[in-house]
Coordinates of C-alpha atoms in Angstrom, one line a residue:
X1 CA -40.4 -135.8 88.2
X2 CA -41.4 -138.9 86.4
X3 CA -41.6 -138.1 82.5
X4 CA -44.7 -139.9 82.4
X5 CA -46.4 -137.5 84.8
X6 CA -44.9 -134.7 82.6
X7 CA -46.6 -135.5 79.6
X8 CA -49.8 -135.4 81.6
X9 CA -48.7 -132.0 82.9
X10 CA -48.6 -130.7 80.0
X11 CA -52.0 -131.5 78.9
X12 CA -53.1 -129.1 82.1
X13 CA -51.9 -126.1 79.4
X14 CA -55.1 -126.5 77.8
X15 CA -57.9 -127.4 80.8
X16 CA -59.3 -123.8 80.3
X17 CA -61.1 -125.0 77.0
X18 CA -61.2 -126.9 74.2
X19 CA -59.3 -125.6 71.0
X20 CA -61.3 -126.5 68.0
X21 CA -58.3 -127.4 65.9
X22 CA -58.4 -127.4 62.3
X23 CA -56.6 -130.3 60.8
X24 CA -54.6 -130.2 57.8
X25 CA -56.5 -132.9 56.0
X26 CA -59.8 -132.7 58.6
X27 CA -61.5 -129.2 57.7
X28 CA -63.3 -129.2 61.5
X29 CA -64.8 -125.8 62.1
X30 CA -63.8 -124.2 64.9
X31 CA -66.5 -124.2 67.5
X32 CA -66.6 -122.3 70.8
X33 CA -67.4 -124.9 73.8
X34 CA -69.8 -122.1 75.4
X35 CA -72.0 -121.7 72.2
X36 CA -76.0 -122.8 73.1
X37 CA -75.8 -125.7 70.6
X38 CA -72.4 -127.2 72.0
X39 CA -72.9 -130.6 73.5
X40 CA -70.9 -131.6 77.3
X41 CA -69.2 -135.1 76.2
X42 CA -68.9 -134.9 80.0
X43 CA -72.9 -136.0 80.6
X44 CA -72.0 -139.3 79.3
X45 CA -69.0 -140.1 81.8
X46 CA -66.1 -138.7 78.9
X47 CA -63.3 -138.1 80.7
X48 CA -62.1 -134.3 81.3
X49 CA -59.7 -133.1 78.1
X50 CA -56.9 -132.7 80.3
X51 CA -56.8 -136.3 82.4
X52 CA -56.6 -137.9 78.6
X53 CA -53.7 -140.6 78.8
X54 CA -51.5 -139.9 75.6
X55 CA -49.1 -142.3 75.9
X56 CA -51.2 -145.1 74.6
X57 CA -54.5 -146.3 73.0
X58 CA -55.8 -148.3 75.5
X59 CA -55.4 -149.7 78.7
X60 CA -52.3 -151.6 79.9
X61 CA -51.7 -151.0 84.0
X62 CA -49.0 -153.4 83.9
X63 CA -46.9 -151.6 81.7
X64 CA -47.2 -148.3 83.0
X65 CA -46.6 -149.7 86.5
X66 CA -43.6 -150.7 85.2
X67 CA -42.8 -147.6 83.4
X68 CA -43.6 -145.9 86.4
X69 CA -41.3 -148.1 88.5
X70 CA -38.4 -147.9 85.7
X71 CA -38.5 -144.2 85.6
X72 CA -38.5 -143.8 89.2
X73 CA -35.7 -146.0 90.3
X74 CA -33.5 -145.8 86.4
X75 CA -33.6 -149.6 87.7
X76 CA -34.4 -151.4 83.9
X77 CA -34.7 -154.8 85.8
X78 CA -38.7 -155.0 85.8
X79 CA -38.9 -154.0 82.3
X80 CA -36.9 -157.0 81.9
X81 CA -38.7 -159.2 83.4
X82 CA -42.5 -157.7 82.0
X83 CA -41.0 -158.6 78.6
X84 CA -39.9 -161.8 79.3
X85 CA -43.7 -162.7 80.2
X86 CA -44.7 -160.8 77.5
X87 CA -45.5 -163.5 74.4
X88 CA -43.2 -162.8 71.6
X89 CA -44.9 -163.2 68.5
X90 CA -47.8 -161.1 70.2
X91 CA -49.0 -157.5 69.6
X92 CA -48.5 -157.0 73.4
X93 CA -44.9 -157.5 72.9
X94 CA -44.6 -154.9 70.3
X95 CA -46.3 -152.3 72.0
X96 CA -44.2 -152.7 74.9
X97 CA -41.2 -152.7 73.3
X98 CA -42.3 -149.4 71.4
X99 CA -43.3 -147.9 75.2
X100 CA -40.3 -148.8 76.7
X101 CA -38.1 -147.3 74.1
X102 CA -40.0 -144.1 73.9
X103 CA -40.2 -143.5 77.2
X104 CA -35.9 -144.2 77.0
X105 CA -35.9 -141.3 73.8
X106 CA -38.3 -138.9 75.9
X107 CA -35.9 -139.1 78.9
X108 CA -32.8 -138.3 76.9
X109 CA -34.7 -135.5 75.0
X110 CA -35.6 -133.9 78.3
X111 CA -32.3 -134.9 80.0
X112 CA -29.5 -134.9 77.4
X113 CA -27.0 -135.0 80.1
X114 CA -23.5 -132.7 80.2
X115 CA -20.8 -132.4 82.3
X116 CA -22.7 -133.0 85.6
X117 CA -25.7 -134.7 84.9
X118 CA -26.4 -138.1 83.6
X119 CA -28.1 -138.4 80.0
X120 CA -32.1 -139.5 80.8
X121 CA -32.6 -143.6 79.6
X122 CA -29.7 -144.6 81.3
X123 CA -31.4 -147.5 82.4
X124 CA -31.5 -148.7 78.8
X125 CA -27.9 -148.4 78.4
X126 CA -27.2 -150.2 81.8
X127 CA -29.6 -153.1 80.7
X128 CA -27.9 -153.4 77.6
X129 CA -24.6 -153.5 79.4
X130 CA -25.4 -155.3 81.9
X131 CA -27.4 -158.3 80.0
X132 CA -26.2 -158.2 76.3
X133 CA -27.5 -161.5 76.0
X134 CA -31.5 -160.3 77.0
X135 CA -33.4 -160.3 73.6
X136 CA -36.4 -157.8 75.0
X137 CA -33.1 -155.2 76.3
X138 CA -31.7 -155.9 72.6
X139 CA -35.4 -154.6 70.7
X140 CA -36.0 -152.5 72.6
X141 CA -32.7 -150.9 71.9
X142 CA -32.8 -151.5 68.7
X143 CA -36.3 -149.5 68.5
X144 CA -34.8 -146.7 70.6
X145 CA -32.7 -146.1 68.3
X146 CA -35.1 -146.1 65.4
X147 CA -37.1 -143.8 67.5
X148 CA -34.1 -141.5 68.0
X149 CA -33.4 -140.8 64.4
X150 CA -37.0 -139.7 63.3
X151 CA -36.7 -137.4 66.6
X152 CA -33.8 -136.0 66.1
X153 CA -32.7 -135.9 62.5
X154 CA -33.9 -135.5 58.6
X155 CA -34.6 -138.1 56.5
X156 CA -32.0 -138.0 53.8
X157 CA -29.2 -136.5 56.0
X158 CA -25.9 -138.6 56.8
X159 CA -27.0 -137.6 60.7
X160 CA -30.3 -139.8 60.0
X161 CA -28.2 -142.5 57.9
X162 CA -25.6 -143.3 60.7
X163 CA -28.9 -143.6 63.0
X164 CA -30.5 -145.9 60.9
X165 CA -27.4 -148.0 59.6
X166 CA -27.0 -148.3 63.7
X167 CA -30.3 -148.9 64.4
X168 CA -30.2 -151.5 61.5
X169 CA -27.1 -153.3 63.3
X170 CA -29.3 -153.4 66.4
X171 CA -32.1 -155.1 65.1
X172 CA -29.5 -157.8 63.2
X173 CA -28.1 -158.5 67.2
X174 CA -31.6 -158.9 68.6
X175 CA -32.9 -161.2 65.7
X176 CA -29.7 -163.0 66.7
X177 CA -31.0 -163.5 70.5
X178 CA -34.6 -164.6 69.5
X179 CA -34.6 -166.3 66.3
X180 CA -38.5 -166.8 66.5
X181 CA -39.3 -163.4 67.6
X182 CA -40.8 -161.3 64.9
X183 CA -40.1 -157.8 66.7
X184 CA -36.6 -157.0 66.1
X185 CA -38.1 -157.7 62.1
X186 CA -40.6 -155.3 62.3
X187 CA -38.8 -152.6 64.1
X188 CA -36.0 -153.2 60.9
X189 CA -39.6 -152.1 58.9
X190 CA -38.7 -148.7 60.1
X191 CA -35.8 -148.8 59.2
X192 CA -36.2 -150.5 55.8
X193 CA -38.4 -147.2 55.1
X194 CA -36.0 -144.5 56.3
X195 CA -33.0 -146.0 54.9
X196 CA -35.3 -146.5 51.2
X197 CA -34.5 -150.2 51.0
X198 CA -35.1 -152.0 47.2
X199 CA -38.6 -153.4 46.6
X200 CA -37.0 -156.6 46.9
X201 CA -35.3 -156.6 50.0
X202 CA -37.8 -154.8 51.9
X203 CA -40.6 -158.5 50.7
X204 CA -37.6 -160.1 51.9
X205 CA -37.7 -158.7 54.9
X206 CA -41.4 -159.4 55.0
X207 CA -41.6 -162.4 54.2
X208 CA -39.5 -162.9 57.7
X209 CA -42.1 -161.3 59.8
X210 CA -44.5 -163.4 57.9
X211 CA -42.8 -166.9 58.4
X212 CA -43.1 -165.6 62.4
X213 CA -46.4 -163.9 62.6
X214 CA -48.5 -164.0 60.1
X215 CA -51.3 -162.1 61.2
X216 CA -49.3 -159.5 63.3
X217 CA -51.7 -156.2 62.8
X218 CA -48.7 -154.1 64.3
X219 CA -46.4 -155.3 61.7
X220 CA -48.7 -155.0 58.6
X221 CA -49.6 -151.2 59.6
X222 CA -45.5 -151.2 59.9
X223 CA -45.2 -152.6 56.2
X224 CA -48.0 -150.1 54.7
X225 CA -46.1 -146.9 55.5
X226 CA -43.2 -148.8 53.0
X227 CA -46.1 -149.1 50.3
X228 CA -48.0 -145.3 50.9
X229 CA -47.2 -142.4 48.1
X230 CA -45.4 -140.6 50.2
X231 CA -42.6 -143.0 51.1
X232 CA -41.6 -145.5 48.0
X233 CA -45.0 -146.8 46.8
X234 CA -48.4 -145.6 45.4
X235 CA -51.6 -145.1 46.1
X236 CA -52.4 -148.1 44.4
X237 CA -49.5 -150.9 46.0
X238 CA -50.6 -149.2 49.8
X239 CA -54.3 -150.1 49.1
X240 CA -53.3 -153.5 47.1
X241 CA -51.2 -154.5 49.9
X242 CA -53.7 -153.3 52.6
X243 CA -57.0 -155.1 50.5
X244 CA -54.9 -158.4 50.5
X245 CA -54.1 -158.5 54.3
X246 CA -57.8 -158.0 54.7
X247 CA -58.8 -160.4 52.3
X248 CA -56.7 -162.9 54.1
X249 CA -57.4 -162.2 57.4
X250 CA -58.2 -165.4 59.2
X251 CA -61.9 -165.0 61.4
X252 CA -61.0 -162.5 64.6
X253 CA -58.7 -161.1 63.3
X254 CA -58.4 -157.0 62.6
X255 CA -56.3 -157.3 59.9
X256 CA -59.9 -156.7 57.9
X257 CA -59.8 -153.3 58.6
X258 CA -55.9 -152.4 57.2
X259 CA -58.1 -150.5 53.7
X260 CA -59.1 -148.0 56.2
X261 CA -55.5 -147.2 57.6
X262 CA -54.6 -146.8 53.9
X263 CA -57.2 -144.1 52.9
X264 CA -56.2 -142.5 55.8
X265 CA -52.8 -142.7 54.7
X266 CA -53.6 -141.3 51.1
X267 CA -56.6 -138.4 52.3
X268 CA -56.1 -135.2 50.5
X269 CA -54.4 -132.4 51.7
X270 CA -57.4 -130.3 51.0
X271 CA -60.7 -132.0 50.6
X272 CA -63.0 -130.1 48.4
X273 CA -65.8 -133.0 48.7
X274 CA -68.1 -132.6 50.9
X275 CA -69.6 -136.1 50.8
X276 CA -66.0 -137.7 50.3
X277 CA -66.3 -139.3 53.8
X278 CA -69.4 -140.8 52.2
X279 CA -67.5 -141.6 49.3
X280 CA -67.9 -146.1 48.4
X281 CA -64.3 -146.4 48.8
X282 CA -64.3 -144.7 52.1
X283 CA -67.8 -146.0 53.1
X284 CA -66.7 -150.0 52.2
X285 CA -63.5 -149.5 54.7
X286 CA -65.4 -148.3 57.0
X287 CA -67.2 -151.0 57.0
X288 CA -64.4 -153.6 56.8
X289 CA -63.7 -151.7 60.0
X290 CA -66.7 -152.1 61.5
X291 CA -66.6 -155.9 60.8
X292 CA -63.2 -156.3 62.5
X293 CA -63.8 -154.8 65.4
X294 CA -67.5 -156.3 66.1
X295 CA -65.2 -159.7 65.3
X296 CA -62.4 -159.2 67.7
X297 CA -61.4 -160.5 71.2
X298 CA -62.3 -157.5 73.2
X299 CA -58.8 -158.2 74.5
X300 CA -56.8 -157.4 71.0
X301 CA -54.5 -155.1 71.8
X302 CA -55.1 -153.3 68.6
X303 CA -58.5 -153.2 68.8
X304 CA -58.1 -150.0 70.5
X305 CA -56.3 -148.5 67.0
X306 CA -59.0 -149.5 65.1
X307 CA -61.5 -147.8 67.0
X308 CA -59.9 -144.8 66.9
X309 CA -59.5 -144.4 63.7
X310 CA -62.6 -145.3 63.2
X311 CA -64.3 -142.4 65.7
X312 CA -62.2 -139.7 63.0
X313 CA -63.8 -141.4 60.3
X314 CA -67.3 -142.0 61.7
X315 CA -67.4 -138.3 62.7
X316 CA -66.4 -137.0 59.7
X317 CA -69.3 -139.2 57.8
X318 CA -71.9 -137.9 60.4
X319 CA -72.6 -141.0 61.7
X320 CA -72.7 -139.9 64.9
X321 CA -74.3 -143.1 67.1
X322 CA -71.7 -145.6 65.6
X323 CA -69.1 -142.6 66.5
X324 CA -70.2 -142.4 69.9
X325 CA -70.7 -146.5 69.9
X326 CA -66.7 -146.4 69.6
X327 CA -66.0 -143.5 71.5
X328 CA -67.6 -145.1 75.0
X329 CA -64.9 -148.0 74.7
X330 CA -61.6 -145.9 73.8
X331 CA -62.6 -142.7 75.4
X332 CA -59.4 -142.2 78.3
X333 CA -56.8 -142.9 76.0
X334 CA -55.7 -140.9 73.1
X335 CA -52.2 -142.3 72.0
X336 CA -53.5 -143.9 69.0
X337 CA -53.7 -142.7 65.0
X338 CA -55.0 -140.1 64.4
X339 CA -54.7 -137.8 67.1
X340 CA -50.8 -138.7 67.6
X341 CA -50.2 -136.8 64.9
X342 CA -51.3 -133.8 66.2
X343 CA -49.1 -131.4 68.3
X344 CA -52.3 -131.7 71.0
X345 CA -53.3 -134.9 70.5
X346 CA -55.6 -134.8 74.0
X347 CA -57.1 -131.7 71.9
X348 CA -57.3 -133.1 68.8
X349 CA -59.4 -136.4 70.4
X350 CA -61.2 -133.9 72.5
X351 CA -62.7 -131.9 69.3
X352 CA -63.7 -135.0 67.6
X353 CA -65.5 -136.1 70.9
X354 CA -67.3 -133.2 71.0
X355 CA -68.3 -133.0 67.6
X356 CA -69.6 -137.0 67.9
X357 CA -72.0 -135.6 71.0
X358 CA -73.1 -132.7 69.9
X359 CA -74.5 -134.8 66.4
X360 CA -75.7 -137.7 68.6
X361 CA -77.6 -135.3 70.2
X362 CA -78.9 -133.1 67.5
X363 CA -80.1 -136.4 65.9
X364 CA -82.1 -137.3 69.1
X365 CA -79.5 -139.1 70.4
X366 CA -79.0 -138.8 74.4
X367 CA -76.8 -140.7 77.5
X368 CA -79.9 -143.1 78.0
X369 CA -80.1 -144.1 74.5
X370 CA -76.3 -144.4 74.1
X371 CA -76.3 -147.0 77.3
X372 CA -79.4 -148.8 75.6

């Protein structure tokens, strides 16, 4: 069976109802769907918990027609080919590299092969073979790799070095192949984070990605994780770094709402504040947010991140009409921040949805109004 179709499988575990999940850093109350004042997210055309897509934010039927094909035929030759379409210093190229190479890690986590059965992603290793030349093969290696040391090792173990130092190698060959291409730079951001590079070679390595793609969302929420408190920065460089992106953001652009990714990054384990949500420095992302998204093509392909993150936000400010106002144009896919961080992530979404409708509703709110 396809792997792609397993994952949706899998999200059948939990049709029966939806598991008001208490987040570490969320506090959400758990809430029986059959209680009187629970809302039906299904009234206003949600799609059902358990036909969520978690493999990505947002729509994309050409990649997961070639996924599809890939996976069912091991044949890597249209995955080739998508890439080669695909514009390289794009956010469409970056997402597709990261699908193809987790789909290739999933495969080989499932299938890790023995004596009489062939290790799952051998496509990838046959398109590397057979084209060593092919810069999208070469990334999407390279990310694979990256991919399979924070699956399957500890930072700070020599397992997860030798992954990394390999995975570093990779990313070398496929800047080699594409010297304009800004991927195989950002998927070395990974890397450059694992591997605890200097300060100064890691804004070498940024001003790379830079030089290629200035404006490149994907690689700036790359580049934060370097900067966060919990990695090799503070709380202070993640939102200096994050309020200067923003504040050179050129018009269109979503790069105005990077602040919000860093509170997100830096929310507190336990949040004792009840109005924190409300808080100016959460409130003014918010909005930065807000202005991104109401700014961008509706065909950014990380206009669909932003949204999500802004429907956790939203929802934990009780603003439940701008909540629902972002919910209407993500709702289908959940393979975005934040719910990717949850072992559920279908659940996860599904909580905040309901929470969204049930305070739309309680504020007068109803599926007429929302369409108006």
């Amino acid at each position: 069976m396809s792997i792609l179709w397993v994952l949706m499988a899998l999200l059948l575990l939990s049709f029966v109802a939806i598991p008001f999940l208490r987040r570490r850093r969320a506090g959400i109350e758990r809430v029986s769907p059959d209680h009187p004042d629970a809302a039906d997210p299904a009234t206003y055309g949600f799609v059902r918990q358990e036909d969520l897509d978690i493999r990505m934010p947002g729509p994309d039927q050409d990649l997961l027609d070639v996924l599809d094909l890939v996976q069912r035929t091991q044949d890597y030759r249209a995955a080739a080919q998508l890439l080669a379409g695909t514009e390289a210093a794009g956010e469409l190229r970056w997402q597709r590299v990261q699908a193809f190479a987790g789909a290739a890690a999933l495969e080989l986590q499932q299938r890790p092969g023995g004596v009489h059965e062939t290790p799952g992603g051998q496509w990838l290793r046959v398109w590397r073979a057979e084209q060593p030349k092919d810069a999208g093969g070469a990334a999407v290696h390279a990310e694979f790799l990256v991919q399979q040391a924070w699956r399957t090792s500890t930072p700070g173990t020599d397992e997860f070095r030798i992954i990394m130092e390999e995975a570093g190698n990779a990313c070398g060959q496929a800047a080699l192949l594409a010297p304009g291409d800004p991927v195989p730079y950002i998927v070395e951001l990974s890397v450059a984070r694992g591997l605890a590079y200097p300060r100064a070679e890691f804004e070498q390595l940024w001003l790379k990605i830079l030089d290629r793609a200035p404006a490149h969302m994907g690689a700036h929420l790359a580049a934060l994780h370097y900067w966060c408190e919990k990695w090799h920065g503070s709380r202070e460089l993640a939102y200096s770094f994050a309020e200067a992106a923003a504040a050179r953001a050129p018009q269109g652009s979503l790069l105005a709402a990077m602040p919000l990714f860093a509170v997100f990054e830096h929310l507190p384990e336990v949040n004792l504040v009840s109005s924190f949500y409300q808080s100016e420095v959460v409130t003014k992302a918010m909005h930065g947010a807000l202005y991104a998204v109401h700014a961008a093509r509706s065909d950014d392909p990380m206009l669909a991140h932003v949204r999500h993150l802004l429907v956790f936000f939203l929802v934990r400010a009780e603003r439940w009409a701008e909540a629902m106002s972002q919910l209407v144009h993500v709702d289908g896919h959940v393979g975005a921040l934040p719910w990717t961080l949850s072992a559920e992530p279908a659940a996860e979404f599904a909580v905040y949805r309901a929470l969204a409708v049930a305070g739309f509703e309680a504020n007068g709110g109803s599926p007429a109004s929302l369409l108006n």
